Coordinates of C-alpha atoms in Angstrom, one line a residue:
M232 CA -40.7 34.7 -43.3
K233 CA -41.0 36.4 -40.0
S234 CA -40.0 39.9 -38.4
K235 CA -37.9 39.6 -34.8
K236 CA -37.3 40.1 -31.8
V237 CA -33.6 41.8 -31.3
I238 CA -31.9 42.1 -27.8
S239 CA -28.6 43.6 -27.4
S240 CA -26.4 45.1 -25.2
L241 CA -26.1 48.6 -26.4
L242 CA -25.3 51.9 -24.4
V243 CA -27.7 53.8 -26.5
A244 CA -30.0 52.0 -28.3
A245 CA -31.6 48.4 -29.4
M246 CA -31.0 47.4 -32.5
A247 CA -33.5 46.5 -35.2
T248 CA -35.7 43.1 -35.0
T249 CA -34.2 41.8 -37.9
L250 CA -31.2 41.9 -37.1
L251 CA -30.2 38.9 -37.5
A252 CA -31.3 37.7 -40.8
G253 CA -31.3 33.4 -40.6
C254 CA -29.0 33.1 -38.1
G255 CA -27.2 29.7 -39.4
G256 CA -24.6 27.3 -40.5
S257 CA -24.0 23.6 -42.5
G258 CA -21.3 21.3 -42.0
D259 CA -22.6 19.7 -45.6
Q260 CA -23.1 22.6 -47.6
P261 CA -20.8 25.5 -46.8
A262 CA -22.4 29.5 -46.3
S263 CA -21.6 30.7 -50.4
S264 CA -22.8 33.2 -52.6
A265 CA -23.3 33.2 -56.2
N266 CA -19.0 35.0 -57.3
N267 CA -17.5 33.1 -54.2
T268 CA -15.5 30.7 -57.5
P269 CA -11.8 31.2 -55.2
A270 CA -9.4 33.3 -58.0
D271 CA -7.0 31.6 -59.1
N272 CA -3.4 32.7 -57.8
T273 CA -0.7 29.6 -59.5
A274 CA 0.5 31.5 -62.7
S275 CA 1.2 28.6 -65.2
N276 CA 4.4 27.3 -66.8
S277 CA 2.4 27.0 -70.2
N278 CA 1.9 29.6 -73.4
A279 CA -0.8 27.7 -75.4
D280 CA 0.2 30.1 -77.8
A281 CA 4.0 28.8 -77.6
A282 CA 6.6 30.4 -81.1
P283 CA 7.7 27.8 -83.9
A284 CA 10.3 24.9 -82.2
D285 CA 12.3 26.8 -85.7
T286 CA 12.2 30.3 -83.5
P287 CA 14.3 31.5 -81.5
A288 CA 14.1 32.1 -78.6
D289 CA 12.3 35.9 -76.5
T290 CA 15.1 35.6 -74.0
T291 CA 13.6 39.8 -73.5
P292 CA 13.3 39.6 -69.9
A293 CA 9.6 40.8 -69.9
E294 CA 8.7 44.2 -68.1
E295 CA 6.8 44.4 -64.7
P296 CA 4.5 46.3 -64.5
A297 CA 4.9 50.6 -63.5
D298 CA 2.3 50.0 -60.5
A299 CA 3.8 46.0 -59.6
A300 CA 4.7 46.1 -56.0
P301 CA 7.5 44.5 -55.2
V302 CA 7.1 41.1 -54.1
E303 CA 7.3 41.7 -49.6
E304 CA 8.5 38.1 -47.8
Q305 CA 7.0 38.4 -44.3
T306 CA 5.4 35.6 -41.7
L307 CA 2.3 36.5 -39.8
K308 CA 1.4 35.6 -36.0
V309 CA -1.8 33.6 -35.8
A310 CA -3.1 32.5 -32.7
A311 CA -6.1 30.2 -32.5
F312 CA -8.2 28.4 -30.2
E313 CA -9.3 25.2 -31.4
G314 CA -12.8 24.2 -29.7
G315 CA -15.6 22.5 -31.4
Y316 CA -15.1 22.9 -34.9
G317 CA -11.7 21.0 -34.6
A318 CA -8.1 22.3 -35.8
D319 CA -8.3 21.5 -39.2
M320 CA -9.7 23.8 -40.1
W321 CA -7.7 26.9 -39.5
S322 CA -4.7 25.3 -41.3
E323 CA -6.6 25.0 -44.1
V324 CA -7.7 28.3 -43.6
T325 CA -4.3 30.0 -43.2
A326 CA -2.7 28.1 -46.3
A327 CA -5.6 29.9 -48.7
F328 CA -4.3 33.2 -47.7
E329 CA -0.7 32.2 -47.9
A330 CA -2.2 31.3 -51.5
S331 CA -3.8 34.7 -52.1
H332 CA -0.9 36.0 -50.6
P333 CA 1.7 35.7 -52.3
G334 CA 4.9 36.3 -50.4
V335 CA 3.1 35.7 -46.4
T336 CA 4.4 34.1 -44.5
V337 CA 0.7 32.2 -42.1
E338 CA 3.4 30.7 -38.5
L339 CA -0.4 29.4 -36.8
T340 CA -0.1 28.1 -32.9
I341 CA -4.3 26.3 -32.8
D342 CA -4.1 24.3 -28.9
K343 CA -8.1 23.3 -26.9
K344 CA -5.1 25.8 -23.7
L345 CA -4.3 28.9 -26.1
E346 CA -4.0 30.8 -23.0
D347 CA -1.7 29.2 -21.6
V348 CA 0.6 28.2 -24.7
I349 CA 0.7 32.6 -25.8
S350 CA 0.7 33.8 -22.2
P351 CA 4.3 32.9 -21.5
G352 CA 5.2 35.2 -24.9
M353 CA 3.3 37.2 -24.3
K354 CA 4.5 38.6 -21.0
A355 CA 8.5 38.3 -22.7
G356 CA 7.2 40.7 -25.7
D357 CA 6.6 38.4 -28.0
Y358 CA 2.6 38.4 -29.2
P359 CA 1.6 36.7 -31.7
D360 CA -0.1 39.3 -34.7
V361 CA -3.9 37.9 -34.7
V362 CA -5.4 36.5 -31.7
H363 CA -9.0 33.6 -32.0
L364 CA -10.1 33.7 -28.7
A365 CA -13.5 34.8 -26.8
T366 CA -14.1 35.9 -24.3
G367 CA -16.2 34.8 -21.1
R368 CA -13.7 31.6 -20.6
E369 CA -11.6 30.5 -17.0
A370 CA -7.9 32.4 -18.1
A371 CA -10.2 34.9 -19.4
L372 CA -6.8 36.9 -21.0
T373 CA -9.5 38.9 -23.7
E374 CA -10.8 40.4 -21.2
T375 CA -7.6 40.9 -18.9
L376 CA -6.0 42.9 -22.6
T377 CA -9.2 44.0 -23.0
K378 CA -9.3 45.7 -19.5
E379 CA -5.4 47.1 -19.5
K380 CA -6.1 49.1 -23.5
A381 CA -4.1 46.4 -25.0
L382 CA -6.3 45.7 -28.9
L383 CA -5.8 47.5 -32.2
P384 CA -9.2 49.0 -32.7
L385 CA -10.4 47.2 -35.7
T386 CA -12.4 50.1 -37.6
D387 CA -10.9 50.5 -39.5
V388 CA -10.6 47.3 -41.2
L389 CA -14.6 47.7 -41.3
E390 CA -13.9 50.1 -43.8
M391 CA -11.4 47.7 -46.0
T392 CA -12.0 45.5 -49.2
V393 CA -12.8 42.1 -48.4
P394 CA -9.5 41.1 -50.2
G395 CA -11.0 39.2 -53.1
E396 CA -13.6 40.3 -53.9
S397 CA -15.6 43.9 -54.0
V398 CA -17.2 44.2 -51.0
K399 CA -16.4 46.0 -48.1
V400 CA -16.4 44.4 -44.4
K401 CA -18.4 45.8 -42.4
D402 CA -20.7 45.1 -45.8
K403 CA -20.6 41.8 -45.3
I404 CA -21.3 42.1 -42.1
I405 CA -25.0 40.9 -40.3
P406 CA -26.6 43.5 -39.8
G407 CA -26.2 44.6 -35.5
F408 CA -22.6 42.3 -34.7
L409 CA -21.1 45.5 -34.8
D410 CA -23.6 47.4 -32.0
T411 CA -22.9 45.4 -29.1
L412 CA -20.8 45.6 -25.8
A413 CA -19.5 41.8 -27.2
T414 CA -18.2 44.0 -30.2
N415 CA -17.2 47.7 -28.7
P416 CA -16.9 47.1 -25.0
Y417 CA -15.7 50.0 -23.4
G418 CA -19.7 51.3 -25.5
D419 CA -17.7 53.7 -27.6
G420 CA -18.6 53.4 -31.0
V421 CA -15.3 51.3 -31.7
T422 CA -14.5 47.6 -32.2
Y423 CA -12.0 46.0 -30.5
Y424 CA -13.3 42.7 -31.2
A425 CA -14.0 41.2 -34.4
P426 CA -17.0 38.4 -34.6
M427 CA -17.0 35.3 -35.7
F428 CA -18.4 32.1 -35.9
Y429 CA -22.0 32.7 -34.3
S430 CA -24.5 30.8 -33.0
P431 CA -28.0 29.6 -31.2
C432 CA -28.2 28.7 -27.9
G433 CA -30.9 27.4 -25.8
L434 CA -32.2 24.4 -24.3
F435 CA -31.3 20.7 -26.1
Y436 CA -33.2 18.2 -26.1
N437 CA -34.4 14.5 -28.0
A438 CA -36.2 15.0 -29.2
G439 CA -36.8 11.7 -30.3
L440 CA -37.7 11.1 -26.7
F441 CA -41.1 13.2 -26.4
K442 CA -42.2 11.2 -29.1
E443 CA -42.3 8.7 -28.1
K444 CA -43.8 9.6 -24.8
G445 CA -45.8 11.5 -25.7
W446 CA -44.7 14.8 -24.6
D447 CA -45.2 18.5 -25.0
V448 CA -42.2 20.0 -25.9
P449 CA -43.2 22.8 -22.8
T450 CA -43.2 27.1 -23.9
T451 CA -43.3 28.0 -20.1
W452 CA -41.4 27.6 -16.7
D453 CA -45.0 25.7 -14.9
E454 CA -45.6 23.7 -18.1
M455 CA -41.6 22.4 -17.9
W456 CA -42.0 21.9 -13.7
G457 CA -45.2 20.5 -15.3
L458 CA -43.1 18.0 -17.5
A459 CA -39.9 17.8 -14.6
D460 CA -42.7 15.3 -12.5
K461 CA -43.2 12.8 -14.8
A462 CA -39.7 12.4 -15.9
A463 CA -38.9 12.0 -13.0
E464 CA -41.3 9.2 -13.4
E465 CA -39.5 7.5 -15.4
G466 CA -36.0 8.6 -13.3
I467 CA -35.1 10.8 -15.4
A468 CA -33.8 14.0 -14.7
L469 CA -35.1 17.0 -16.1
F470 CA -32.2 19.1 -15.9
T471 CA -28.2 18.8 -17.6
Y472 CA -24.9 21.2 -17.7
P473 CA -21.2 21.2 -19.1
T474 CA -20.4 23.0 -17.1
T475 CA -21.3 25.9 -15.0
G476 CA -19.9 27.9 -18.5
Y477 CA -22.9 27.2 -20.3
F478 CA -24.6 29.8 -17.6
D479 CA -23.7 32.3 -19.8
A480 CA -25.6 32.7 -22.7
F481 CA -28.9 30.6 -20.8
T482 CA -28.8 33.4 -17.6
Y483 CA -28.7 36.3 -20.7
A484 CA -31.2 35.4 -22.0
A485 CA -33.4 34.5 -19.5
L486 CA -32.5 38.3 -17.7
A487 CA -33.6 39.4 -21.4
S488 CA -36.5 37.6 -20.7
S489 CA -37.2 39.1 -17.1
G490 CA -37.0 42.7 -17.9
G491 CA -36.7 43.3 -21.8
A492 CA -34.1 45.5 -23.5
D493 CA -33.5 48.4 -21.3
F494 CA -33.3 46.1 -17.7
F495 CA -30.9 43.7 -19.6
N496 CA -28.3 46.1 -20.6
S497 CA -29.0 47.6 -17.3
C498 CA -27.8 44.4 -15.6
M499 CA -25.2 44.8 -18.6
T500 CA -23.5 47.7 -17.3
Y501 CA -23.6 47.5 -13.6
E502 CA -26.8 50.1 -12.8
D503 CA -26.5 50.3 -8.7
G504 CA -29.8 48.0 -7.5
I505 CA -30.4 45.9 -10.2
W506 CA -29.5 42.5 -8.7
E507 CA -31.7 43.7 -6.8
S508 CA -34.8 43.6 -8.6
G509 CA -37.5 41.9 -8.6
E510 CA -36.5 41.1 -12.3
A511 CA -33.1 40.7 -11.5
T512 CA -35.0 37.4 -8.7
K513 CA -37.3 35.7 -10.8
V514 CA -34.5 34.5 -12.7
F515 CA -31.6 34.0 -9.1
E516 CA -35.6 31.4 -8.2
L517 CA -36.2 30.1 -11.1
I518 CA -31.9 28.8 -11.1
G519 CA -32.2 27.9 -7.5
Q520 CA -35.9 25.5 -9.1
L521 CA -34.4 24.3 -11.8
A522 CA -31.6 23.1 -9.7
K523 CA -33.4 20.8 -7.9
Y524 CA -34.5 19.0 -10.8
T525 CA -30.7 18.4 -11.9
E526 CA -29.4 15.3 -12.5
G527 CA -27.3 13.8 -9.0
T528 CA -23.8 14.4 -11.2
T529 CA -23.6 17.2 -13.3
V530 CA -21.7 18.1 -11.0
A531 CA -19.0 16.2 -10.7
N532 CA -18.5 17.0 -14.4
A533 CA -18.9 19.8 -15.0
N534 CA -15.5 20.7 -15.3
N535 CA -13.7 21.0 -19.0
D536 CA -12.1 17.3 -18.4
N537 CA -15.8 15.9 -17.6
F538 CA -18.5 18.1 -19.7
T539 CA -19.2 15.6 -22.1
K540 CA -20.2 12.6 -19.5
N541 CA -22.8 15.4 -18.8
Q542 CA -24.1 16.4 -22.1
Q543 CA -24.3 12.5 -22.7
L544 CA -27.3 12.7 -20.3
I545 CA -29.0 13.8 -23.6
L546 CA -28.8 11.0 -25.4
D547 CA -28.6 8.2 -22.1
N548 CA -32.3 9.8 -21.4
K549 CA -31.1 10.6 -18.3
A550 CA -31.7 14.3 -18.3
L551 CA -34.1 15.7 -20.6
F552 CA -32.5 18.7 -21.4
C553 CA -28.6 20.4 -21.5
P554 CA -28.0 24.2 -21.7
N555 CA -25.4 24.7 -25.8
G556 CA -25.7 26.3 -28.3
T557 CA -24.8 24.3 -32.4
W558 CA -22.0 23.1 -31.6
L559 CA -23.1 20.9 -29.8
P560 CA -24.1 18.0 -32.1
G561 CA -20.9 18.3 -33.6
E562 CA -18.8 17.8 -30.4
M563 CA -21.1 14.6 -29.8
A564 CA -21.1 13.5 -32.8
E565 CA -19.3 10.5 -32.4
A566 CA -21.3 9.4 -29.1
P567 CA -23.1 6.6 -28.5
R568 CA -27.0 6.9 -27.9
A569 CA -30.4 5.5 -27.9
D570 CA -32.6 3.7 -30.3
G571 CA -34.3 6.9 -32.0
F572 CA -32.7 10.2 -30.5
E573 CA -32.9 12.7 -32.5
W574 CA -31.9 16.6 -31.5
G575 CA -34.3 18.2 -30.9
F576 CA -34.0 22.5 -30.3
M577 CA -35.4 25.2 -28.2
A578 CA -35.7 29.2 -26.2
I579 CA -34.9 29.8 -22.5
P580 CA -38.6 30.1 -21.8
S581 CA -40.2 32.8 -21.0
V582 CA -39.4 33.5 -17.1
N583 CA -43.0 36.0 -18.1
A584 CA -46.5 34.9 -18.5
G585 CA -47.2 34.9 -22.8
G586 CA -44.0 36.7 -23.5
S587 CA -41.4 35.3 -26.0
G588 CA -39.3 32.7 -25.9
C589 CA -35.1 33.8 -26.1
S590 CA -32.2 32.5 -26.7
F591 CA -29.1 34.4 -26.4
C592 CA -26.9 35.1 -30.1
W593 CA -23.2 34.0 -28.5
F594 CA -20.2 34.5 -31.1
E595 CA -16.7 34.0 -31.2
Q596 CA -14.2 37.0 -31.3
M597 CA -11.3 37.6 -33.3
W598 CA -8.5 40.5 -32.1
I599 CA -5.3 42.1 -32.8
P600 CA -2.3 42.4 -29.7
A601 CA -1.4 46.4 -30.2
A602 CA 2.3 45.4 -29.3
A603 CA 1.0 43.1 -32.2
Q604 CA 5.2 43.3 -34.9
N605 CA 2.6 43.3 -37.9
Q606 CA -0.1 44.7 -37.7
D607 CA -0.6 45.6 -40.6
M608 CA -0.7 42.4 -42.5
A609 CA -3.1 41.2 -40.1
K610 CA -5.7 43.3 -40.4
E611 CA -6.3 42.0 -43.9
F612 CA -5.8 38.5 -42.4
V613 CA -9.0 39.4 -39.9
A614 CA -10.9 41.2 -43.7
Y615 CA -10.1 38.0 -45.8
M616 CA -12.4 35.8 -42.3
Y617 CA -14.9 37.3 -44.3
S618 CA -14.6 36.7 -46.8
D619 CA -16.8 33.9 -49.4
E620 CA -13.6 31.8 -49.4
A621 CA -12.7 31.6 -46.3
A622 CA -17.1 31.0 -45.0
Q623 CA -16.6 27.7 -47.0
I624 CA -13.8 26.5 -45.6
F625 CA -15.0 26.9 -42.0
A626 CA -19.3 25.6 -42.6
K627 CA -17.3 22.7 -44.4
S628 CA -16.9 21.6 -40.3
T629 CA -20.0 24.7 -39.1
A630 CA -18.3 27.1 -37.7
I631 CA -20.6 29.4 -39.1
Q632 CA -19.8 33.2 -39.8
P633 CA -21.8 36.0 -39.0
I634 CA -21.4 37.5 -42.5
T635 CA -24.9 38.3 -45.1
G636 CA -26.1 35.5 -46.8
V637 CA -24.9 32.8 -44.9
S638 CA -28.0 31.6 -44.0
D639 CA -28.9 30.1 -47.9
S640 CA -27.1 27.0 -47.8
L641 CA -28.3 26.0 -44.7
D642 CA -30.2 21.8 -44.3
G643 CA -30.8 18.9 -41.7
D644 CA -30.6 19.6 -38.3
N645 CA -29.0 23.3 -38.8
K646 CA -31.3 24.5 -40.3
M647 CA -33.9 23.0 -36.9
F648 CA -31.2 24.8 -34.4
Y649 CA -30.6 28.3 -37.1
S650 CA -34.5 29.1 -37.4
I651 CA -35.2 30.1 -33.9
Y652 CA -35.3 33.4 -34.1
D653 CA -38.1 32.1 -37.4
N654 CA -39.9 31.3 -34.7
G655 CA -40.2 33.8 -31.8
A656 CA -37.7 33.7 -30.0
T657 CA -35.8 37.1 -29.1
A658 CA -32.5 37.5 -29.4
V659 CA -29.9 38.4 -27.3
M660 CA -26.2 39.6 -27.6
G661 CA -23.9 41.3 -26.3
G662 CA -22.4 40.8 -22.8
F663 CA -20.9 42.9 -19.2
A664 CA -19.1 46.5 -20.3
S665 CA -15.3 47.0 -19.8
T666 CA -14.1 47.7 -16.6
A667 CA -10.4 48.6 -15.2
P668 CA -9.7 44.9 -13.6
V669 CA -10.2 44.7 -9.8
E670 CA -8.5 42.5 -8.1
G671 CA -10.3 39.3 -7.4
V672 CA -13.3 40.0 -8.4
N673 CA -14.9 37.8 -12.1
M674 CA -18.4 39.3 -13.0
L675 CA -18.8 36.1 -14.5
D676 CA -17.8 33.6 -12.2
T677 CA -19.6 35.5 -9.8
L678 CA -23.4 35.0 -11.4
C679 CA -22.1 31.8 -13.5
G680 CA -19.6 29.7 -11.1
T681 CA -21.4 29.8 -8.6
V682 CA -24.6 27.6 -9.5
N683 CA -22.1 24.8 -8.4
S684 CA -22.7 25.9 -5.5
I685 CA -26.2 26.0 -5.8
V686 CA -27.0 22.7 -7.0
S687 CA -24.8 21.1 -5.0
G688 CA -26.6 23.3 -1.6
D689 CA -23.4 25.7 -0.6
K690 CA -24.2 27.3 -0.9
T691 CA -28.4 30.0 -0.8
V692 CA -29.9 31.3 -3.7
A693 CA -30.1 34.8 -1.4
E694 CA -25.8 35.0 -0.3
W695 CA -25.9 34.1 -4.4
Q696 CA -27.9 37.0 -5.3
A697 CA -26.2 39.4 -2.3
A698 CA -22.3 38.4 -4.1
V699 CA -23.4 39.0 -7.8
E700 CA -24.6 42.8 -6.5
E701 CA -22.0 43.3 -4.5
A702 CA -19.8 42.3 -7.6
S703 CA -22.0 44.7 -9.9
D704 CA -21.1 47.7 -7.4
K705 CA -16.7 47.2 -7.1
L706 CA -16.9 46.9 -11.5
R707 CA -19.2 49.8 -11.5
A708 CA -16.9 51.8 -9.8
A709 CA -14.0 50.5 -12.4
M710 CA -16.0 51.1 -15.1
E711 CA -14.1 53.9 -17.9

């Protein structure tokens, strides 16, 4: 296995080059280890050594062990976002948690628009105990609570023993995932977000089409532009995207490729003038050029209702490349496709000649509101998320937990997707540093949401770049 280079949004140091040993997941073979058999928590009503029939039954109550604690009946409110992995895995994993924690009843809320469901209750003081909801969503609920210092620190959870096992949570999590602003949003070494399902991000394409046409997969942007001309002759666009939200992973990878780890960190922490630098300009201009090769219907369908129409363009050979994460094949599993279709996956080509491609390693987050009523059991639930039992349940839906050894079960397409780092791509992790709320300023919306206007021609690249620098200036002043 080749060593892996990793660029992460750290405030003090870059991560070691061996962080992501086998980013992986498989829907057919769940993650496992040598000792992953769930504990049997069902008490038996039979007695193999029963007394003979003529022996009077002993009706003396059995003595409780001296250290036995009474079972406390309690309800744990868990709210989970229903993403591309579906809802069934959450029902199964919460049922398994209940089985392993007698007396606990999980009240589960699952929804594709989770913010709309739980926000009204939270405003009234009724908070879930545990929330699975990633950063980077349009409603920005996770970011809002972070800015308001309304989350519970999870550092002590990392020291807990995984329920049903003999290892600490921190020792189950792949190194590097706890050393990023995507888990430690204030950059102070304190974990507030528990890393959940992770996925390398890159460009998906129809490998079968490339074989049919005899095209080489591009490794540089010059090769990409050359391929665009060849594809145009076949009536095929070079590029599409589901929604502009997918440009976070794309842009992060391009920024890291353009300027390296320190430059990427400076972008994420709003360094003065960083978005006007030569390294940033390369990225803005690259996306501006890519906009010219974007399939014509993309902008109209780049929304939460119609995004799958853009993804379908790849399956129909109407566009060559689409940025996404490893959940895409599952999300489009039932969609029609061109004859000979095969999933292909590649890193974002290097911005600089001679550099390596980059792949942003995206992961979801789980957190506990500071106002949660059942915080101790909430921490127990978060710790359980890293158990082999929970990992197996999630993996059946191709939701892969960032725990050590998880890559051992990979095969098929997932083996290809998660081998991207083994094949020389640099992994990029992290995100923008948390700040106090600034009215009217949303960095991700300014950086990524503007892409539609670039593709449509409503804004110029220069206007876009200036707006990002302006937003960065305002957020830098609000950093905490």
